[in-house]
CSV table of C-alpha atoms and ligand atoms in Angstrom, one decimal:
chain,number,residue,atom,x,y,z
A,1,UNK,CA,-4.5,0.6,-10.8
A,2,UNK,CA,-4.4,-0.8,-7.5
A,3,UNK,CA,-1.2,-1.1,-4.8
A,4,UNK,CA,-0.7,-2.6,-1.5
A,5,UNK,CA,-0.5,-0.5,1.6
A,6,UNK,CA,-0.5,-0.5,5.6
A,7,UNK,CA,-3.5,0.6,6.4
A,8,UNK,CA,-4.4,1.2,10.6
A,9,UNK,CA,-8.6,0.3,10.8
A,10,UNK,CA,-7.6,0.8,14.8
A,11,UNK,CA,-5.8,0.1,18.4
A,12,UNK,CA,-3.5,-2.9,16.7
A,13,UNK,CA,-5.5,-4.0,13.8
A,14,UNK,CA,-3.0,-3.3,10.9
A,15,UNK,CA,-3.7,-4.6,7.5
A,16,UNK,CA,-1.3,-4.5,4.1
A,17,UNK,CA,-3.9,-5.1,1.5
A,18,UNK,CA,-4.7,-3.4,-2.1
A,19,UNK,CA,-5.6,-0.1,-2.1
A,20,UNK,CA,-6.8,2.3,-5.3
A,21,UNK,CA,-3.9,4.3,-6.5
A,22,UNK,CA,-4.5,8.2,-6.9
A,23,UNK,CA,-4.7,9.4,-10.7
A,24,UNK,CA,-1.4,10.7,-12.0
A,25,UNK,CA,-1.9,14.7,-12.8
A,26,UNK,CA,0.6,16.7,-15.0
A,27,UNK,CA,2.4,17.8,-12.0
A,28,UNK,CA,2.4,14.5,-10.4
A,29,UNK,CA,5.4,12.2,-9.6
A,30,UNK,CA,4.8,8.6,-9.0
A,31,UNK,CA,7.1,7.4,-6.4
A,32,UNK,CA,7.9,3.8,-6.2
A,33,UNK,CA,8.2,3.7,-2.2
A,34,UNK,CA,11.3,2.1,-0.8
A,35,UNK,CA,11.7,3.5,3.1
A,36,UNK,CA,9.2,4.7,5.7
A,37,UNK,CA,10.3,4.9,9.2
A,38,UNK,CA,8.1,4.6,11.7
A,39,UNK,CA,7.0,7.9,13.7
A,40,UNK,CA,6.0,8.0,17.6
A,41,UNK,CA,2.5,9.4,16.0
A,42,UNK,CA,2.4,6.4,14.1
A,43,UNK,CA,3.1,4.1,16.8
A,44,UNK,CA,-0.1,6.2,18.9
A,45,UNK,CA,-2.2,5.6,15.8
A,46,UNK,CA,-1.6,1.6,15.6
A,47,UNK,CA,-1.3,1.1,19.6
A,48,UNK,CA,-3.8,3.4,20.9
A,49,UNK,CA,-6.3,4.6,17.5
A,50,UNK,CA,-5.4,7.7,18.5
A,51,UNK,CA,-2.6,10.2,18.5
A,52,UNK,CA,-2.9,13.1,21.3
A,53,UNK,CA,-6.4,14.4,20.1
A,54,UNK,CA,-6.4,13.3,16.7
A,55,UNK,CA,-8.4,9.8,16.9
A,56,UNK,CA,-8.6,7.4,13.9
A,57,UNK,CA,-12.1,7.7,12.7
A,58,UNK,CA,-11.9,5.7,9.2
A,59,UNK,CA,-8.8,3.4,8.2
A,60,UNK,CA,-5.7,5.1,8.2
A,61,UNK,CA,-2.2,4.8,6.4
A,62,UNK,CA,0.1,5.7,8.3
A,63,UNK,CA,3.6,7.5,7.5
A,64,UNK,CA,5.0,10.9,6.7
A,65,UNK,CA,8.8,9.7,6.8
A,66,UNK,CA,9.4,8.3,3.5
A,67,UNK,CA,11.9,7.9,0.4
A,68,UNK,CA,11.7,6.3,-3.2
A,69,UNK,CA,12.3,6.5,-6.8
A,70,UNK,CA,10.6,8.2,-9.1
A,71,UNK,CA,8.8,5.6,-11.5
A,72,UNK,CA,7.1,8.0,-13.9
A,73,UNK,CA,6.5,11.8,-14.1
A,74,UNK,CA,3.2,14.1,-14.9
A,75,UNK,CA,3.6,16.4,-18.6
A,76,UNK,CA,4.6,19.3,-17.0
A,77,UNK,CA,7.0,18.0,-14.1
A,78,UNK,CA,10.1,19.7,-14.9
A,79,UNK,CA,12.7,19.2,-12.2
A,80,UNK,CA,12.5,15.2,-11.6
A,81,UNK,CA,13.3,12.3,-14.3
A,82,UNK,CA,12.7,8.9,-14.0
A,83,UNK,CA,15.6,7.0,-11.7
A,84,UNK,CA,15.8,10.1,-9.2
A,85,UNK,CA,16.0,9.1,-5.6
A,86,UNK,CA,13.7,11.4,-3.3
A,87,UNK,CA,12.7,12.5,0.0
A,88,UNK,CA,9.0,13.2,0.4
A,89,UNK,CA,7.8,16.2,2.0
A,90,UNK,CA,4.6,15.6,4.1
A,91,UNK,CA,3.6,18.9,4.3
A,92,UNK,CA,1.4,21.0,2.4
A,93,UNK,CA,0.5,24.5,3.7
A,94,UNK,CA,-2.3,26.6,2.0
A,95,UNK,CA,0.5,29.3,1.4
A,96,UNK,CA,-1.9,31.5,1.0
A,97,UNK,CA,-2.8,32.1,4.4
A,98,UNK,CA,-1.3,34.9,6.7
A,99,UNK,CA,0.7,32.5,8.9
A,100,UNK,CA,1.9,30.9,5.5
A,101,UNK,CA,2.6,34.5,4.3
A,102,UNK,CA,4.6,35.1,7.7
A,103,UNK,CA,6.7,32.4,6.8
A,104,UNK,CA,5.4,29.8,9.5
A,105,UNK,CA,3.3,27.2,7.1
A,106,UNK,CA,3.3,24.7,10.5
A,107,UNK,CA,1.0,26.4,11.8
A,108,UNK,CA,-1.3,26.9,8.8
A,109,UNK,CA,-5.2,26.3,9.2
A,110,UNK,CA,-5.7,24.2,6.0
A,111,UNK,CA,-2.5,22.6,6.0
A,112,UNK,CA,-2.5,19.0,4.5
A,113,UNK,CA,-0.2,16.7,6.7
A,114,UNK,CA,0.4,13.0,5.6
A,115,UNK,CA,-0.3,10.1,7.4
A,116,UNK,CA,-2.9,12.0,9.8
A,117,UNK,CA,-6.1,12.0,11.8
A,118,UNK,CA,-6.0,15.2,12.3
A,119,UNK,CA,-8.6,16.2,9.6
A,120,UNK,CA,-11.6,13.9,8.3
A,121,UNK,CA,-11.7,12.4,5.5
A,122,UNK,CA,-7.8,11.6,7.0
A,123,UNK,CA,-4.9,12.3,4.8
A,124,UNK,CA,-3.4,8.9,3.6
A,125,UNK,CA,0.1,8.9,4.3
A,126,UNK,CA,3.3,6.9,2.4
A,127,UNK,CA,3.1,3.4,3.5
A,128,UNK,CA,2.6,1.6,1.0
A,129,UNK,CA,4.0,0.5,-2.6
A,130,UNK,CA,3.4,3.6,-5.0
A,131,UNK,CA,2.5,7.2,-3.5
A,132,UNK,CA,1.2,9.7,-6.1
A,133,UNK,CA,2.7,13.7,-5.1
A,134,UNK,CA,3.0,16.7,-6.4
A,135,UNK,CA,6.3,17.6,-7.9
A,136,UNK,CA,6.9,20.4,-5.5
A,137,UNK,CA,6.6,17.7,-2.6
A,138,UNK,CA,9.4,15.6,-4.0
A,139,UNK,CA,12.7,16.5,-3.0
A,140,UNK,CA,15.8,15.5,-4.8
A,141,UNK,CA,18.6,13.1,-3.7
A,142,UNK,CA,21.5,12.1,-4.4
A,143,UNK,CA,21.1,9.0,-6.9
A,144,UNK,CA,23.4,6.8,-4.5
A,145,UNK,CA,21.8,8.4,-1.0
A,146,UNK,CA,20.3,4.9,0.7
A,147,UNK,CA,16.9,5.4,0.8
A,148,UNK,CA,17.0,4.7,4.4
A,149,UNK,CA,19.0,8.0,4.6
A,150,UNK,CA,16.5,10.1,2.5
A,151,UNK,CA,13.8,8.7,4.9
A,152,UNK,CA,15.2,10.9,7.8
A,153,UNK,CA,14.6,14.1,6.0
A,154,UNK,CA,11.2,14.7,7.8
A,155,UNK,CA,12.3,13.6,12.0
A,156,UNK,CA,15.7,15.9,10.8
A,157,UNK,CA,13.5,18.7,9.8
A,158,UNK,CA,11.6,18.2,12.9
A,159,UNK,CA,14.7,18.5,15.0
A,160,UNK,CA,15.9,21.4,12.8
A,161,UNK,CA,12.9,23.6,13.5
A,162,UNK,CA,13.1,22.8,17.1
A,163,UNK,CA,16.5,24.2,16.7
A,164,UNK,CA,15.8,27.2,15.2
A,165,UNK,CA,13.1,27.7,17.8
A,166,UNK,CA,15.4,28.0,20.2
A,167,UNK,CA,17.5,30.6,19.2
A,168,UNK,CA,21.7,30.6,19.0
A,169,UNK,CA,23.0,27.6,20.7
A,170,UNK,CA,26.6,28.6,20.0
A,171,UNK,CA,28.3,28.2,23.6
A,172,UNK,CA,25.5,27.2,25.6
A,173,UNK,CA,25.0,24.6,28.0
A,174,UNK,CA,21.4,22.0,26.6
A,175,UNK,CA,19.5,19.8,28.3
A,176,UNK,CA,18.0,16.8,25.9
A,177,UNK,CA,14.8,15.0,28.0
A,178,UNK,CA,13.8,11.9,26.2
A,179,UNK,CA,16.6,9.8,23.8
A,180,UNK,CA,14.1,9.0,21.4
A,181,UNK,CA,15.0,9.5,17.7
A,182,UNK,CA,13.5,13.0,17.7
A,183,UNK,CA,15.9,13.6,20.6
A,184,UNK,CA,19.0,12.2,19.3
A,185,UNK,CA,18.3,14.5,16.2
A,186,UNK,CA,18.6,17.6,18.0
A,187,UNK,CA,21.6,16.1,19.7
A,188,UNK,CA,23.2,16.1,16.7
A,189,UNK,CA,22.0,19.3,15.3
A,190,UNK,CA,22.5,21.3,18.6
A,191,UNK,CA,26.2,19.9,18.6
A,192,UNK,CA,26.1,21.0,14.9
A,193,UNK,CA,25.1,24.5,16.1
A,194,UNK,CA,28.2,24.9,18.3
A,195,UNK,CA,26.2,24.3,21.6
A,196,UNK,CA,29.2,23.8,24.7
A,197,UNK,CA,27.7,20.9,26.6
A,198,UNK,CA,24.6,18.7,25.9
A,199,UNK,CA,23.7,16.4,28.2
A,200,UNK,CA,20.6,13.7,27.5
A,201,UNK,CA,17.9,12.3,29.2
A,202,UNK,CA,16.1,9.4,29.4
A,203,UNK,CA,14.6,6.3,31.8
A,204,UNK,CA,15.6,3.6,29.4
A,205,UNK,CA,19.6,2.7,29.2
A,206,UNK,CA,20.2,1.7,25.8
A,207,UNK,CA,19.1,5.2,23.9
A,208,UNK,CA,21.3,6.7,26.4
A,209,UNK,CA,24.2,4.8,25.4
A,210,UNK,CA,23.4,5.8,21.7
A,211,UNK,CA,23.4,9.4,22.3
A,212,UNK,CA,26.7,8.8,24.2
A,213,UNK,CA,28.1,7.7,21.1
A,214,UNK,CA,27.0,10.2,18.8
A,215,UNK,CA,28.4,13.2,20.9
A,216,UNK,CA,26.7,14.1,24.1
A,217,UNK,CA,28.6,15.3,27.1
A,218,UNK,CA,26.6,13.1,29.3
A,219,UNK,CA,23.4,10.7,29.0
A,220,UNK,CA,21.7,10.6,32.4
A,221,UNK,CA,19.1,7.6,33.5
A,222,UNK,CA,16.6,9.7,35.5
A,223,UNK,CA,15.0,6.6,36.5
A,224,UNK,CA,17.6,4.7,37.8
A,225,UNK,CA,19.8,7.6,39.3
A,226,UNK,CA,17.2,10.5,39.9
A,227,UNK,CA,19.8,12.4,41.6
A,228,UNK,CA,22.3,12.6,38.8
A,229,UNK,CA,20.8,15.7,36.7
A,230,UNK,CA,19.9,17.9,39.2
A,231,UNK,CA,23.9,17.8,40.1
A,232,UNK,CA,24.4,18.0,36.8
A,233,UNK,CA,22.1,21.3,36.1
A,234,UNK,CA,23.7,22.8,40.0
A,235,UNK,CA,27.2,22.6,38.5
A,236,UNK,CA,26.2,24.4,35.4
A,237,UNK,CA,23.9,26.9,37.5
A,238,UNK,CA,21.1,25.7,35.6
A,239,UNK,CA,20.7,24.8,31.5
A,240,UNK,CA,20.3,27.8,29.8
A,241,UNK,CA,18.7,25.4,26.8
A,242,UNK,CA,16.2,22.5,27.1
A,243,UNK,CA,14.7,20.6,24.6
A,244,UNK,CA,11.6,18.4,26.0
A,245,UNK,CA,11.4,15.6,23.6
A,246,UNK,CA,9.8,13.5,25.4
A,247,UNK,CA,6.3,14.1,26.0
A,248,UNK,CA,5.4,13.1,29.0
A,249,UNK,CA,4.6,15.7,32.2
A,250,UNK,CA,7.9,13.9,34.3
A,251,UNK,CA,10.2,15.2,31.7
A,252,UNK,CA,8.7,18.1,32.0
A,253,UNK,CA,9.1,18.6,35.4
A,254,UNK,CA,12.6,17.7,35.7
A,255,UNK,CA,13.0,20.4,32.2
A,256,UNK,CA,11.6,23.2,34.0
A,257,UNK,CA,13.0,21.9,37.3
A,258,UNK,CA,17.0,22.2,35.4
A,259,UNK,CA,16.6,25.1,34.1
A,260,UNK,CA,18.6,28.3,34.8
A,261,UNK,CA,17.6,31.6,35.0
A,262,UNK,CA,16.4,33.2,31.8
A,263,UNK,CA,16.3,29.7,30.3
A,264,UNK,CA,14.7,28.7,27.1
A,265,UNK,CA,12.6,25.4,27.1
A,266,UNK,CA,11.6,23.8,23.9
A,267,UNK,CA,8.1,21.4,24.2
A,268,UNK,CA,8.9,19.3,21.1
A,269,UNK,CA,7.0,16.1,22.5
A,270,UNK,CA,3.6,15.5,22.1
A,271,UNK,CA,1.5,15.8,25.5
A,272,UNK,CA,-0.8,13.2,26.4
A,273,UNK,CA,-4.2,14.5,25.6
A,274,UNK,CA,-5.6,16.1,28.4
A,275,UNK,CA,-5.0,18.4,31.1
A,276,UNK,CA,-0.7,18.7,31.9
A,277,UNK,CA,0.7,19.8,35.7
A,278,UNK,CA,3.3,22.7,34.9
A,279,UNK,CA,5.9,24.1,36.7
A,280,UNK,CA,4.3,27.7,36.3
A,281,UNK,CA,5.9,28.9,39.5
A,282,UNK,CA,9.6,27.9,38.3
A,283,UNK,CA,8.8,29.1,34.8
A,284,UNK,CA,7.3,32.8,36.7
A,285,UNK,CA,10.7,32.9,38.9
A,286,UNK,CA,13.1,32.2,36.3
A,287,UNK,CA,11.5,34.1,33.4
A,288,UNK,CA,11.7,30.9,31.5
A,289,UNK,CA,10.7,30.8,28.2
A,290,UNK,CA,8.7,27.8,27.3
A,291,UNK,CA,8.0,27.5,23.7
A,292,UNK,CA,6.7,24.8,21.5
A,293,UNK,CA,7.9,23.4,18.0
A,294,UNK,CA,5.5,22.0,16.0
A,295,UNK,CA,6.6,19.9,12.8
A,296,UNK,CA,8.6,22.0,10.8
A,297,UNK,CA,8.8,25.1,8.3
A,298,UNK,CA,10.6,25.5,5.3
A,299,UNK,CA,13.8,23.2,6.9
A,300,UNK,CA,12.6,20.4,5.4
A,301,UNK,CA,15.3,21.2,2.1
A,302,UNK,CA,18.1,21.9,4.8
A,303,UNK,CA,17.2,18.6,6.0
A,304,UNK,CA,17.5,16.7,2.7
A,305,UNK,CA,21.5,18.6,2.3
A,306,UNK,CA,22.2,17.7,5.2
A,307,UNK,CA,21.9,14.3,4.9
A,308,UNK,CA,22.9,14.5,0.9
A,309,UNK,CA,26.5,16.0,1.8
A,310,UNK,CA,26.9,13.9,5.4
A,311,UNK,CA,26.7,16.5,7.3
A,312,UNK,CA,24.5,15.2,10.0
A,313,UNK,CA,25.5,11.4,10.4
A,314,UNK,CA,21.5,9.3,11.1
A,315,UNK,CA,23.1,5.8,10.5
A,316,UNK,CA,23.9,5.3,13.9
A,317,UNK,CA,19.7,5.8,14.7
A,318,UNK,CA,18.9,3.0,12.3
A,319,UNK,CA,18.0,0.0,14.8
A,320,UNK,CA,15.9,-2.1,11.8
A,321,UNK,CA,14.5,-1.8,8.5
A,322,UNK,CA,11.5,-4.3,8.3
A,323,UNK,CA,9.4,-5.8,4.7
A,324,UNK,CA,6.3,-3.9,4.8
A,325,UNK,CA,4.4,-7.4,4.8
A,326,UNK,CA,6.1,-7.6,8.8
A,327,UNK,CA,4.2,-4.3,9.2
A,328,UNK,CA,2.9,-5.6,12.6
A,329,UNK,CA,6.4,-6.8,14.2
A,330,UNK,CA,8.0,-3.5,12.9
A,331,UNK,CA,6.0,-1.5,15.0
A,332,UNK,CA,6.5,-4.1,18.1
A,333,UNK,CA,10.2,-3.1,17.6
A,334,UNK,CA,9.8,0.4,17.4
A,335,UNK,CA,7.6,0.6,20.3
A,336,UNK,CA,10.4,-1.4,22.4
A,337,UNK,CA,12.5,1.6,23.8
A,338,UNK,CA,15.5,-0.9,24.6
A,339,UNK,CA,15.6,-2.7,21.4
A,340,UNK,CA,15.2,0.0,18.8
A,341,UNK,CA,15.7,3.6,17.9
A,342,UNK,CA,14.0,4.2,14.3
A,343,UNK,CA,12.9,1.5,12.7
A,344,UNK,CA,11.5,1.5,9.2
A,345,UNK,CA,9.2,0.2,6.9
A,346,UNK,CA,10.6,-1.3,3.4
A,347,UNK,CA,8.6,-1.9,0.4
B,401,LIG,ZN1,7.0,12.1,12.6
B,402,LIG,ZN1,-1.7,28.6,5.0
C-alpha cells in the first residue's frame, strides 16, 4: 500500500509523491494524518539540506509535530479504537540506557527522533497521508480537540522541558530572546509558572506584537531600539531567568549581557553549526548558569493535557494551515518572520 508524502531530496527541492507505507504490526496504530506544523528544523532541512550538523544525506520527510485519527489498530493495541484523535510523540528513547534509566530519555544515544537527519538511514517523519506508530507513541485526545491543537503537543513539550530546566519561576523576573513559536510557548508556560515579569525579545515587529497579546510584560525590538532592554534588565538589576530561543550568537550576547547575578540562562535555540563567541567572562562574574534544553522528556503527556483541558491557549500562534500539496509555499510562509508564527501542514 502506497501513500503520498513531503519528502525534502535537498536545499528547496520538496516533492509530495507516493511513498511505501510501513507494515502494520500488532502494536501498531495507523494514523490517518491531518496536522503537521512546520518546525524551524524543518525549515533548515528544506532551505539549507541541513539542520545545525545533521545534513540531509538521502530524501527526507520532514515533521515531528503532528496529529490524526486513528484509522485502524494492530491485535494487541489496547488503549486506542478507531475514531480517536491523537497527538504523536516523535520520540523514542532506548529506555534501556542509563540516561533513559536516570529519567532523561533526550539525551539517549540510540534514541529514534522523527523527521531527522541526525542518524543514517534518516528517520522518516509524519508528513504525509498515513504514518504507521507504535501504540505507546500515540497519545490520546479529546475526540473534539482540532487537530491543529493536538499538533502543538511536541513545540509545547519543547517549551515545557525548557521550563523545567530552569528551575521555579514563581516570582521571578524572565527574559524571552527570539518570538518565535518555541519562544511564545515558554511565554505562556513561564506566565503559567507564576513568573513576575516576562519581557520578549526579538528584531522582527509583528511576533513581538503577538507575544504582547498573549501576556508579556513587554516585547522589545532589539533591532530597531537596541537601547531599550538593557534599561529594561538595569531597572530589574538584571534577569534572574533567560530563555535563549533564538539561536543565533546576538541573542546570545544580549542574554548573557541582561543577566543578573546568579542568573540562570536557558540555550533552547539551535546554534549555527560551528564555532559560537560566548560571553564567558560575564557568565565567570556573574556565576551564571548557562544550561541547555534539548527536545523534551517525559512532558510530552503534560503537553497533550494541557492543550486537552485549555490550559495553555496555542490558537493565538496559528498564522496558517496549508494543503500538504502547497507544501512548498507553506514553508515560504513559515520562513517569513513577519507573516507567520506556526504554520502547518494539512493532509
Ligand atoms: Zn520541532
Ligand atoms: Zn536510552
Amino acid at each position: 500500500m502506497t501513500d503520498t508524502a513531503c519528502v525534502i531530496y535537498g536545499a528547496r527541492d520538496l516533492r509530495f509523491e507516493p511513498r511505501q507505507s510501513a507494515p502494520m504490526g500488532d502494536l501498531s496504530v495507523k494514523v490517518r494524518v491531518r496536522a503537521g506544523g512546520i518546525c524551524g528544523s524543518d525549515l533548515h532541512y528544506y532551505f539549507d539540506g541541513r539542520n545545525g550538523d545533521y545534513v540531509i544525506r538521502e530524501p527526507l520527510i520532514p515533521g515531528h509535530e503532528f496529529a490524526g485519527e486513528v484509522e485502524a489498530v494492530g491485535a494487541r493495541v489496547s488503549r486506542l479504537r478507531v475514531g480517536d484523535r491523537v497527538a504523536v510523540n516523535p520520540s523514542s528513547p532506548c529506555g534501556r540506557c542509563r540516561y533513559c534509566r536516570q529519567g532523561r530519555e533526550n539525551l539517549c544515544r540510540r534514541m529514534v527522533f522523527l523527521g531527522s537527519a541526525s542518524k543514517f538511514p534518516h528517520i522518516q517523519g509524519g508528513f504525509r497521508e498515513v504514518f504507521m506508530v507504535d501504540e505507546a507513541n500515540a497519545v490520546p485526545v479529546r475526540r473534539d480537540l482540532p487537530f491543529t491543537t493536538a499538533a502543538f503537543a511536541e513545540p509545547l513539550s519543547v517549551a515545557l522541558h525548557a521550563v523545567s530546566r530552569a528551575g521555579a519561576l514563581f516570582g521571578r523576573n524572565v527574559l524571552i530572546t527570539g518570538a518565535g513559536p518555541i519562544g511564545q510557548l515558554v511565554l505562556l508556560c513561564a506566565r503559567r509558572a507564576g513568573a513576575a515579569r516576562i519581557v520578549m525579545t526579538d528584531i522582527v515587529d509583528q511576533p513581538l506584537e503577538t507575544a504582547r497579546r498573549i501576556g508579556a510584560d513587554a516585547a522589545i525590538n532589539v533591532a530597531t531600539h537596541p537601547g531599550d532592554l538593557k534599561d529594561y534588565a538595569a531597572s530589574l538589576d538584571g534577569f534572574e531567568t533567560i530563555f535563549e530561543c533564538a539561536g543565533n550568537h546576538h541573542a546570545l550576547r544580549s542574554a548573557f549581557e541582561s543577566a543578573g547575578p546568579g542568573a540562570v540562562v536557558v540555550q533552547v535555540g539551535i546554534l549555527p553549526a560551528g564555532d559560537i563567541p560566548v560571553l564567558a567572562n560575564i557568565a565567570m562574574g556573574r556565576e551564571l548558569d548557562w544550561r541547555s534544553s534539548f527536545r523534551f522528556c517525559d512532558e510530552f503527556g503534560a503537553a497533550v493535557d494541557a492543550l486537552d483541558r485549555g490550559l495553555i491557549d496555542v490558537a493565538p500562534l496559528l498564522t496558517a494551515a496549508i494543503p500538504a500539496t502547497d507544501a512548498a509555499s507553506a514553508f515560504d510562509l513559515a520562513r517569513d518572520r513577519a507573516r507567520s508564527l506556526k504554520v502547518q501542514i494539512t493532509f
